[in-house]
mmCIF file of C-alpha atoms in Angstrom:
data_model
loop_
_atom_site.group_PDB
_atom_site.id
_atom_site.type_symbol
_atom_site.label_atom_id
_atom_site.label_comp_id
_atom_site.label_asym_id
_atom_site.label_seq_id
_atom_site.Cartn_x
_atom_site.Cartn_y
_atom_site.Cartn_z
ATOM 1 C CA UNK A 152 158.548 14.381 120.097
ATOM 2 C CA UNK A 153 156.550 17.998 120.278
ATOM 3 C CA UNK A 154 159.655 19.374 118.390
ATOM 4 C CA UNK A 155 159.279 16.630 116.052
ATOM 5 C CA UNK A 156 155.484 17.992 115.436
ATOM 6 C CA UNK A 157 156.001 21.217 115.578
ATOM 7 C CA UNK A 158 158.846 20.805 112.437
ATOM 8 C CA UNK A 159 156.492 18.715 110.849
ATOM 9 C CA UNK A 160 153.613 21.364 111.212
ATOM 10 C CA UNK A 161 155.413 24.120 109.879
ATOM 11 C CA UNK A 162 157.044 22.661 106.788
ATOM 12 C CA UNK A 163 153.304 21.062 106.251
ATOM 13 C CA UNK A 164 152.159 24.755 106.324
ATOM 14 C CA UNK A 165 154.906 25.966 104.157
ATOM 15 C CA UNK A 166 154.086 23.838 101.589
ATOM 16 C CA UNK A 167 150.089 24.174 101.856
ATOM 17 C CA UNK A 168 151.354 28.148 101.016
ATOM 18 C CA UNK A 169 153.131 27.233 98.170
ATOM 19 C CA UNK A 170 150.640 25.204 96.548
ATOM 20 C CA UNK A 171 147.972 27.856 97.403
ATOM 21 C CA UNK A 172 150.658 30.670 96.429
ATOM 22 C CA UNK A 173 151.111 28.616 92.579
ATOM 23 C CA UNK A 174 147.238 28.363 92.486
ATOM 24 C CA UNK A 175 146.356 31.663 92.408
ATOM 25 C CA UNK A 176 148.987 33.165 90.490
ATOM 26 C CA UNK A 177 147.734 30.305 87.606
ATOM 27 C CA UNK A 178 144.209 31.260 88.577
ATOM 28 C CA UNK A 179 145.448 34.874 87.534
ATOM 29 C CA UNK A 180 147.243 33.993 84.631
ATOM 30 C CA UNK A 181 146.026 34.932 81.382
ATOM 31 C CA UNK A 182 146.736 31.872 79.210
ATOM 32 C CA UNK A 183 144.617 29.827 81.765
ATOM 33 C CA UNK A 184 141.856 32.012 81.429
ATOM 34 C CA UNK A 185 141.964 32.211 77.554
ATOM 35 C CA UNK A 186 141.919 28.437 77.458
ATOM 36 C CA UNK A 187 139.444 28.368 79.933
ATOM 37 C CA UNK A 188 136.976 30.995 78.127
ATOM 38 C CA UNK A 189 137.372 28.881 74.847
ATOM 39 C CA UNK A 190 136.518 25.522 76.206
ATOM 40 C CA UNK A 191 133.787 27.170 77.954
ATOM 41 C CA UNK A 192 132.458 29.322 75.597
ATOM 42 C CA UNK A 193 131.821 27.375 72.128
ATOM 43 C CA UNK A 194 130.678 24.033 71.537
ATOM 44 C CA UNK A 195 132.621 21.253 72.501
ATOM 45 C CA UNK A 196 132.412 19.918 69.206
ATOM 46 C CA UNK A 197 134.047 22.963 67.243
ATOM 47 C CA UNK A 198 136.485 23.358 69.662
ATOM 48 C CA UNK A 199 137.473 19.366 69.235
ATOM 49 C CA UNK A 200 137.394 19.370 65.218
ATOM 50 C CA UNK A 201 139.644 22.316 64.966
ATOM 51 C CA UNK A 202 141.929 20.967 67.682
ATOM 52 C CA UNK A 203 142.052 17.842 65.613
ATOM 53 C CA UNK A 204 142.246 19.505 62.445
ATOM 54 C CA UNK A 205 144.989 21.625 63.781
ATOM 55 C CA UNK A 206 146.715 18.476 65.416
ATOM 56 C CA UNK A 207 146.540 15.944 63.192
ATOM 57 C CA UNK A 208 147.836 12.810 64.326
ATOM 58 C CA UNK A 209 148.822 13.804 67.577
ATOM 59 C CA UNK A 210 145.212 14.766 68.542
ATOM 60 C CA UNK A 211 143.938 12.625 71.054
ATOM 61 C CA UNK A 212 141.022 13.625 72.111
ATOM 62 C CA UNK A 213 141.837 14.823 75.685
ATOM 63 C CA UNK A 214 140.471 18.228 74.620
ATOM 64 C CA UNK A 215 142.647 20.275 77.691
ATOM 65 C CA UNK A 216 145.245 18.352 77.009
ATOM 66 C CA UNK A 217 145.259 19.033 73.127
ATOM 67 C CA UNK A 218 144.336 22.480 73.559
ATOM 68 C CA UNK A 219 147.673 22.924 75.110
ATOM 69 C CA UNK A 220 149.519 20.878 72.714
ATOM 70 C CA UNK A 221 147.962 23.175 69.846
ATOM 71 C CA UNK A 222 149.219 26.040 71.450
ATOM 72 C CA UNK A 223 152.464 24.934 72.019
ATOM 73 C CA UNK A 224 152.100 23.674 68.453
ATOM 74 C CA UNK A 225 151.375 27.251 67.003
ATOM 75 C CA UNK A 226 154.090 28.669 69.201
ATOM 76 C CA UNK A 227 156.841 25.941 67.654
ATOM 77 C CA UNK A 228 155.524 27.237 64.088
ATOM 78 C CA UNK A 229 156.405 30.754 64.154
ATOM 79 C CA UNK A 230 159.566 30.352 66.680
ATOM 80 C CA UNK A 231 160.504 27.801 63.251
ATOM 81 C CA UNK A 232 159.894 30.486 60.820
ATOM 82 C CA UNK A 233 162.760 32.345 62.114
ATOM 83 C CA UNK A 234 165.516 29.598 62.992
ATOM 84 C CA UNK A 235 167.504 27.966 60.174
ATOM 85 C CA UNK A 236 166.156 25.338 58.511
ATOM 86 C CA UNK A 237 168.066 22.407 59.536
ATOM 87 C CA UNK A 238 167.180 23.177 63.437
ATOM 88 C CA UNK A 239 163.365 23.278 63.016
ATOM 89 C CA UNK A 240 163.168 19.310 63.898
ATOM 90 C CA UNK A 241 164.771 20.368 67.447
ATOM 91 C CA UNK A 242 161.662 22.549 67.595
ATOM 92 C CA UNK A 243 158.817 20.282 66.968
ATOM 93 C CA UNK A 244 156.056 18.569 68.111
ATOM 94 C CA UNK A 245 156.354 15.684 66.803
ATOM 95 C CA UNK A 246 154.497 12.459 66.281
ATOM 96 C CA UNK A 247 156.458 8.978 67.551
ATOM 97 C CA UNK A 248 156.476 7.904 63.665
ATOM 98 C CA UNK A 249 158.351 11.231 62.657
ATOM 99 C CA UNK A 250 160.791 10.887 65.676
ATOM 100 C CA UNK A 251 161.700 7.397 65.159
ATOM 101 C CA UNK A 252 162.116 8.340 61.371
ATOM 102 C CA UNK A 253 164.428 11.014 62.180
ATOM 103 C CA UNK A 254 166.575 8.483 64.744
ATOM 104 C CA UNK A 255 167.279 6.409 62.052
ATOM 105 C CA UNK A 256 168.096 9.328 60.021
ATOM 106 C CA UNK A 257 170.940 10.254 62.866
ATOM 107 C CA UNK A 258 171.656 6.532 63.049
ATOM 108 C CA UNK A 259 172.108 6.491 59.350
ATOM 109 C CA UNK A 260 174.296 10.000 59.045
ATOM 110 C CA UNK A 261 176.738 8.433 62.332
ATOM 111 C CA UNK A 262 177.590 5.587 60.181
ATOM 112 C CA UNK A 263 178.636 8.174 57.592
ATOM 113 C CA UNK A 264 181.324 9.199 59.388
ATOM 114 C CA UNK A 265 184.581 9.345 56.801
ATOM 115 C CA UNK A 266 188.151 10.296 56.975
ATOM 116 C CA UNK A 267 191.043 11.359 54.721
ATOM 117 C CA UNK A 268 194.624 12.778 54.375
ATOM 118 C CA UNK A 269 194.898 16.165 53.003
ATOM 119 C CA UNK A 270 198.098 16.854 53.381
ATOM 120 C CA UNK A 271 201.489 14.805 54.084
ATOM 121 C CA UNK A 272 200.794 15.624 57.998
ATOM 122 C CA UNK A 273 197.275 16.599 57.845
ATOM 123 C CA UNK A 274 194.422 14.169 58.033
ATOM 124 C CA UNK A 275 190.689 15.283 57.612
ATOM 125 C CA UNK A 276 187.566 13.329 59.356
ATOM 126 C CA UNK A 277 184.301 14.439 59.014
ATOM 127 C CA UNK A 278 181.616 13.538 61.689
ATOM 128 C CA UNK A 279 178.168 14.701 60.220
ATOM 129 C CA UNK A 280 176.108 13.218 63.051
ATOM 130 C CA UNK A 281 176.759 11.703 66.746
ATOM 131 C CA UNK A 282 174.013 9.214 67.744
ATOM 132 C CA UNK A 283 174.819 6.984 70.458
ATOM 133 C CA UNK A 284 177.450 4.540 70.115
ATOM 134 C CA UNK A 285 177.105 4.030 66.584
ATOM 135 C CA UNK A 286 179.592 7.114 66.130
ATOM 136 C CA UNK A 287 182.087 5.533 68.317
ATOM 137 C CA UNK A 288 182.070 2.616 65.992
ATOM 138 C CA UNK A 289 182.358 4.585 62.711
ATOM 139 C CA UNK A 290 185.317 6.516 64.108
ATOM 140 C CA UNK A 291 187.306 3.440 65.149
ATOM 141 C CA UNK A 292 188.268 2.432 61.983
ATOM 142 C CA UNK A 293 190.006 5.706 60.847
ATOM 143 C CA UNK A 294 191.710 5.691 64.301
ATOM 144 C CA UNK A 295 195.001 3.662 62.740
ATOM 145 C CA UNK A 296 195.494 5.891 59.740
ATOM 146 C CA UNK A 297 194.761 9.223 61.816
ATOM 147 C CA UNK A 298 197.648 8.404 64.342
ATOM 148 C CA UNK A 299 200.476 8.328 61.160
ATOM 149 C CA UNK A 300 199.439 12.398 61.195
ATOM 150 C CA UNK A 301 200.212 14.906 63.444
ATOM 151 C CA UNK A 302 197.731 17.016 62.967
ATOM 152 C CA UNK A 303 194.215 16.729 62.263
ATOM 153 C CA UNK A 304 190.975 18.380 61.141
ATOM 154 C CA UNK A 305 187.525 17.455 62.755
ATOM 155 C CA UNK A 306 184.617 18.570 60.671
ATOM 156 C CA UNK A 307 181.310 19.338 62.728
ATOM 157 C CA UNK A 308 179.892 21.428 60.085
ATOM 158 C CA UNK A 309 175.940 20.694 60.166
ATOM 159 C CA UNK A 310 176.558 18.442 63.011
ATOM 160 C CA UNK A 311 173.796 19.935 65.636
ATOM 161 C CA UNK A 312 175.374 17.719 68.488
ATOM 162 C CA UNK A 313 174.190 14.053 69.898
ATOM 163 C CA UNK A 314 175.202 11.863 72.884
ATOM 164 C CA UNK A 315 177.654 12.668 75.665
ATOM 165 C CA UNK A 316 178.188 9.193 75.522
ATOM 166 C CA UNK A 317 179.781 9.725 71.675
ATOM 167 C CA UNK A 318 181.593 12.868 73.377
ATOM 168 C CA UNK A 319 183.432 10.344 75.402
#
């Protein structure tokens, strides 16, 4: 039993140390005292109008928690100015309106899946989007004509990936 406390007193310690340890290295970080300085410094008010301003819909009025999200929000845009176009949607923050638009969009683009023969033993099947099981079931149907050929082309072009499951 006094072994039993004594484990239980030094992992309790050890992780007392690491909390304290984390604290102080956030206390020293700069980004905590920027944020700090700014919510402390001007009027509540400014701060909350451009945070909303500069949010938009997501703003919601937590104004620590949207000061964050507007920085991470400013750091998205100019990581976006420099990837390629059709990637900047993986890089947003995004509002649950725009990302249920956008899973229909995959949804939509998996049941565009098509196939055709090129060639007398070539067969060509283009998969512009994976999205759940909904690429499974486009594929299927070209599955009978694809096995007359013995070799054939998978097109991923623009295809920025999707479920493991559709991997399967």
């Amino acid at each position: 039993m006094q072994v039993l406390k004594i484990i239980l007193s030094l992992v309790l310690g050890l992780l007392i140390a690491a909390i304290i340890s984390e604290s102080i290295e956030l206390w020293n970080s700069g980004m905590w005292q920027i944020k700090n300085n700014i919510l402390n410094k001007y009027e509540q008010e400014k701060v909350r109008e451009l945070l909303k301003k500069g949010l938009g819909e997501t703003y919601t009025g937590n104004i620590k928690n949207d000061f964050d999200n507007f920085f991470i929000t400013i750091v998205m845009e100019e990581i976006n100015k420099k990837e390629a176009e059709h990637l900047r949607r993986y890089n947003a923050f995004i509002s649950r309106e725009e990302m249920s638009k956008n899973n229909e969009l995959g949804l939509q683009q998996a049941r565009e899946i098509y196939g055709k023969p090129v060639q007398d033993n070539i067969y060509y099947i283009h998969i512009k989007s994976f999205h759940k099981k909904e690429s499974n079931k486009s594929l299927k149907k070209y599955i009978p004509e694809m096995r007359d050929y013995e070799n054939i082309i998978i097109d991923l072009k623009d295809n920025t990936g999707g479920s493991f499951d559709s991997l399967r």
